[in-house]
Amino acid sequence: MFQCKYCKKPSAIKRGVKKNKSGWIPRFSCTKCGRWFVNRKGLENYRHNAEVITVALDLRAKGLSLSDVVDHLDQHHRIKVTRKTILDWQKKFGKKLK
């Protein structure tokens, strides 16, 4: 049994899977409170996976401009992001990388 993220009791059981952009993730239901949930850890709420975010931040740390990073992600990873998105990632995760 797993711990329910709502009632905090160890009464949740696995009930299938849910598909999102990063793949298939397990779904759980709580036998006590009856709520359904998925365990989200880290970057699951982001549209792009952790690898893409890491590549973008690494390129920024190496001194590439925002436009160069956008071009790199488009050409090598076929992912369209804006300069604003990369800047937001840099503001959010830049401090954690140092």
PDB file of C-alpha atoms in Angstrom:
ATOM      1  CA  MET A   1       0.000   0.000   0.000  1.00  0.00           C
ATOM      2  CA  PHE A   2       1.015   3.577  -0.651  1.00  0.00           C
ATOM      3  CA  GLN A   3       0.420   6.729   1.368  1.00  0.00           C
ATOM      4  CA  CYS A   4      -2.468   8.894   0.224  1.00  0.00           C
ATOM      5  CA  LYS A   5      -1.352  12.424  -0.552  1.00  0.00           C
ATOM      6  CA  TYR A   6      -4.651  13.846   0.745  1.00  0.00           C
ATOM      7  CA  CYS A   7      -5.459  11.997   3.987  1.00  0.00           C
ATOM      8  CA  LYS A   8      -1.829  10.893   4.600  1.00  0.00           C
ATOM      9  CA  LYS A   9      -2.885   7.340   5.513  1.00  0.00           C
ATOM     10  CA  PRO A  10      -1.163   4.264   4.054  1.00  0.00           C
ATOM     11  CA  SER A  11      -4.322   3.144   2.300  1.00  0.00           C
ATOM     12  CA  ALA A  12      -3.767   3.979  -1.363  1.00  0.00           C
ATOM     13  CA  ILE A  13      -3.550   1.261  -3.982  1.00  0.00           C
ATOM     14  CA  LYS A  14      -2.355   1.376  -7.569  1.00  0.00           C
ATOM     15  CA  ARG A  15      -5.227   1.606 -10.047  1.00  0.00           C
ATOM     16  CA  GLY A  16      -3.934   1.728 -13.588  1.00  0.00           C
ATOM     17  CA  VAL A  17      -1.887   4.335 -15.397  1.00  0.00           C
ATOM     18  CA  LYS A  18      -2.329   7.825 -16.796  1.00  0.00           C
ATOM     19  CA  LYS A  19      -0.658   9.135 -19.927  1.00  0.00           C
ATOM     20  CA  ASN A  20       0.930  12.555 -20.038  1.00  0.00           C
ATOM     21  CA  LYS A  21       3.601  14.184 -22.216  1.00  0.00           C
ATOM     22  CA  SER A  22       6.435  12.532 -20.317  1.00  0.00           C
ATOM     23  CA  GLY A  23       4.949   9.038 -20.675  1.00  0.00           C
ATOM     24  CA  TRP A  24       2.803   6.698 -18.610  1.00  0.00           C
ATOM     25  CA  ILE A  25       2.582   7.328 -14.864  1.00  0.00           C
ATOM     26  CA  PRO A  26       0.771   5.174 -12.274  1.00  0.00           C
ATOM     27  CA  ARG A  27      -2.565   6.284 -10.816  1.00  0.00           C
ATOM     28  CA  PHE A  28      -3.598   5.578  -7.252  1.00  0.00           C
ATOM     29  CA  SER A  29      -6.864   5.589  -5.333  1.00  0.00           C
ATOM     30  CA  CYS A  30      -7.275   5.826  -1.586  1.00  0.00           C
ATOM     31  CA  THR A  31      -9.498   3.238   0.088  1.00  0.00           C
ATOM     32  CA  LYS A  32     -10.156   5.580   3.051  1.00  0.00           C
ATOM     33  CA  CYS A  33     -11.019   8.946   1.468  1.00  0.00           C
ATOM     34  CA  GLY A  34     -11.840   7.655  -2.040  1.00  0.00           C
ATOM     35  CA  ARG A  35      -9.747  10.240  -3.894  1.00  0.00           C
ATOM     36  CA  TRP A  36      -7.681   9.516  -6.992  1.00  0.00           C
ATOM     37  CA  PHE A  37      -4.187  10.938  -7.496  1.00  0.00           C
ATOM     38  CA  VAL A  38      -0.847  10.521  -9.216  1.00  0.00           C
ATOM     39  CA  ASN A  39       2.476  10.927  -7.462  1.00  0.00           C
ATOM     40  CA  ARG A  40       4.256  13.868  -9.037  1.00  0.00           C
ATOM     41  CA  LYS A  41       7.858  14.453  -8.174  1.00  0.00           C
ATOM     42  CA  GLY A  42      10.013  17.085  -9.736  1.00  0.00           C
ATOM     43  CA  LEU A  43       9.350  18.288 -13.261  1.00  0.00           C
ATOM     44  CA  GLU A  44       6.230  16.344 -14.255  1.00  0.00           C
ATOM     45  CA  ASN A  45       4.162  19.527 -14.296  1.00  0.00           C
ATOM     46  CA  TYR A  46       6.379  21.047 -16.959  1.00  0.00           C
ATOM     47  CA  ARG A  47       5.542  20.690 -20.629  1.00  0.00           C
ATOM     48  CA  HIS A  48       9.091  19.683 -21.561  1.00  0.00           C
ATOM     49  CA  ASN A  49      11.007  16.857 -19.941  1.00  0.00           C
ATOM     50  CA  ALA A  50      13.920  17.290 -17.565  1.00  0.00           C
ATOM     51  CA  GLU A  51      16.501  16.495 -20.256  1.00  0.00           C
ATOM     52  CA  VAL A  52      15.419  19.428 -22.432  1.00  0.00           C
ATOM     53  CA  ILE A  53      15.389  21.828 -19.489  1.00  0.00           C
ATOM     54  CA  THR A  54      18.836  20.629 -18.425  1.00  0.00           C
ATOM     55  CA  VAL A  55      20.259  21.051 -21.938  1.00  0.00           C
ATOM     56  CA  ALA A  56      18.861  24.574 -22.177  1.00  0.00           C
ATOM     57  CA  LEU A  57      20.277  25.582 -18.796  1.00  0.00           C
ATOM     58  CA  ASP A  58      23.635  24.002 -19.596  1.00  0.00           C
ATOM     59  CA  LEU A  59      23.891  25.952 -22.849  1.00  0.00           C
ATOM     60  CA  ARG A  60      22.979  29.176 -21.043  1.00  0.00           C
ATOM     61  CA  ALA A  61      25.650  28.479 -18.414  1.00  0.00           C
ATOM     62  CA  LYS A  62      28.191  28.045 -21.224  1.00  0.00           C
ATOM     63  CA  GLY A  63      27.416  31.558 -22.426  1.00  0.00           C
ATOM     64  CA  LEU A  64      25.026  31.022 -25.344  1.00  0.00           C
ATOM     65  CA  SER A  65      22.379  33.657 -25.918  1.00  0.00           C
ATOM     66  CA  LEU A  66      18.689  32.922 -25.491  1.00  0.00           C
ATOM     67  CA  SER A  67      18.212  32.944 -29.267  1.00  0.00           C
ATOM     68  CA  ASP A  68      21.087  30.496 -29.752  1.00  0.00           C
ATOM     69  CA  VAL A  69      19.594  28.127 -27.198  1.00  0.00           C
ATOM     70  CA  VAL A  70      16.186  28.338 -28.903  1.00  0.00           C
ATOM     71  CA  ASP A  71      17.833  27.541 -32.250  1.00  0.00           C
ATOM     72  CA  HIS A  72      19.787  24.626 -30.757  1.00  0.00           C
ATOM     73  CA  LEU A  73      16.675  23.057 -29.218  1.00  0.00           C
ATOM     74  CA  ASP A  74      14.782  23.484 -32.479  1.00  0.00           C
ATOM     75  CA  GLN A  75      17.522  22.017 -34.684  1.00  0.00           C
ATOM     76  CA  HIS A  76      18.861  19.214 -32.493  1.00  0.00           C
ATOM     77  CA  HIS A  77      15.866  18.226 -30.377  1.00  0.00           C
ATOM     78  CA  ARG A  78      13.001  19.437 -32.612  1.00  0.00           C
ATOM     79  CA  ILE A  79      11.447  21.253 -29.697  1.00  0.00           C
ATOM     80  CA  LYS A  80       9.935  24.704 -29.999  1.00  0.00           C
ATOM     81  CA  VAL A  81      10.391  26.921 -26.959  1.00  0.00           C
ATOM     82  CA  THR A  82      10.444  30.660 -26.597  1.00  0.00           C
ATOM     83  CA  ARG A  83      13.211  32.802 -25.183  1.00  0.00           C
ATOM     84  CA  LYS A  84      10.862  33.708 -22.336  1.00  0.00           C
ATOM     85  CA  THR A  85      10.456  30.027 -21.421  1.00  0.00           C
ATOM     86  CA  ILE A  86      14.213  29.532 -21.212  1.00  0.00           C
ATOM     87  CA  LEU A  87      14.549  32.695 -19.154  1.00  0.00           C
ATOM     88  CA  ASP A  88      11.842  31.425 -16.776  1.00  0.00           C
ATOM     89  CA  TRP A  89      13.685  28.085 -16.407  1.00  0.00           C
ATOM     90  CA  GLN A  90      16.893  29.968 -15.729  1.00  0.00           C
ATOM     91  CA  LYS A  91      15.250  32.068 -13.016  1.00  0.00           C
ATOM     92  CA  LYS A  92      13.587  29.055 -11.399  1.00  0.00           C
ATOM     93  CA  PHE A  93      16.374  26.461 -11.593  1.00  0.00           C
ATOM     94  CA  GLY A  94      19.507  28.553 -12.034  1.00  0.00           C
ATOM     95  CA  LYS A  95      20.021  29.031  -8.307  1.00  0.00           C
ATOM     96  CA  LYS A  96      19.608  25.314  -7.663  1.00  0.00           C
ATOM     97  CA  LEU A  97      22.301  24.413 -10.182  1.00  0.00           C
ATOM     98  CA  LYS A  98      25.016  26.507  -8.544  1.00  0.00           C
TER      99      LYS A  98
END
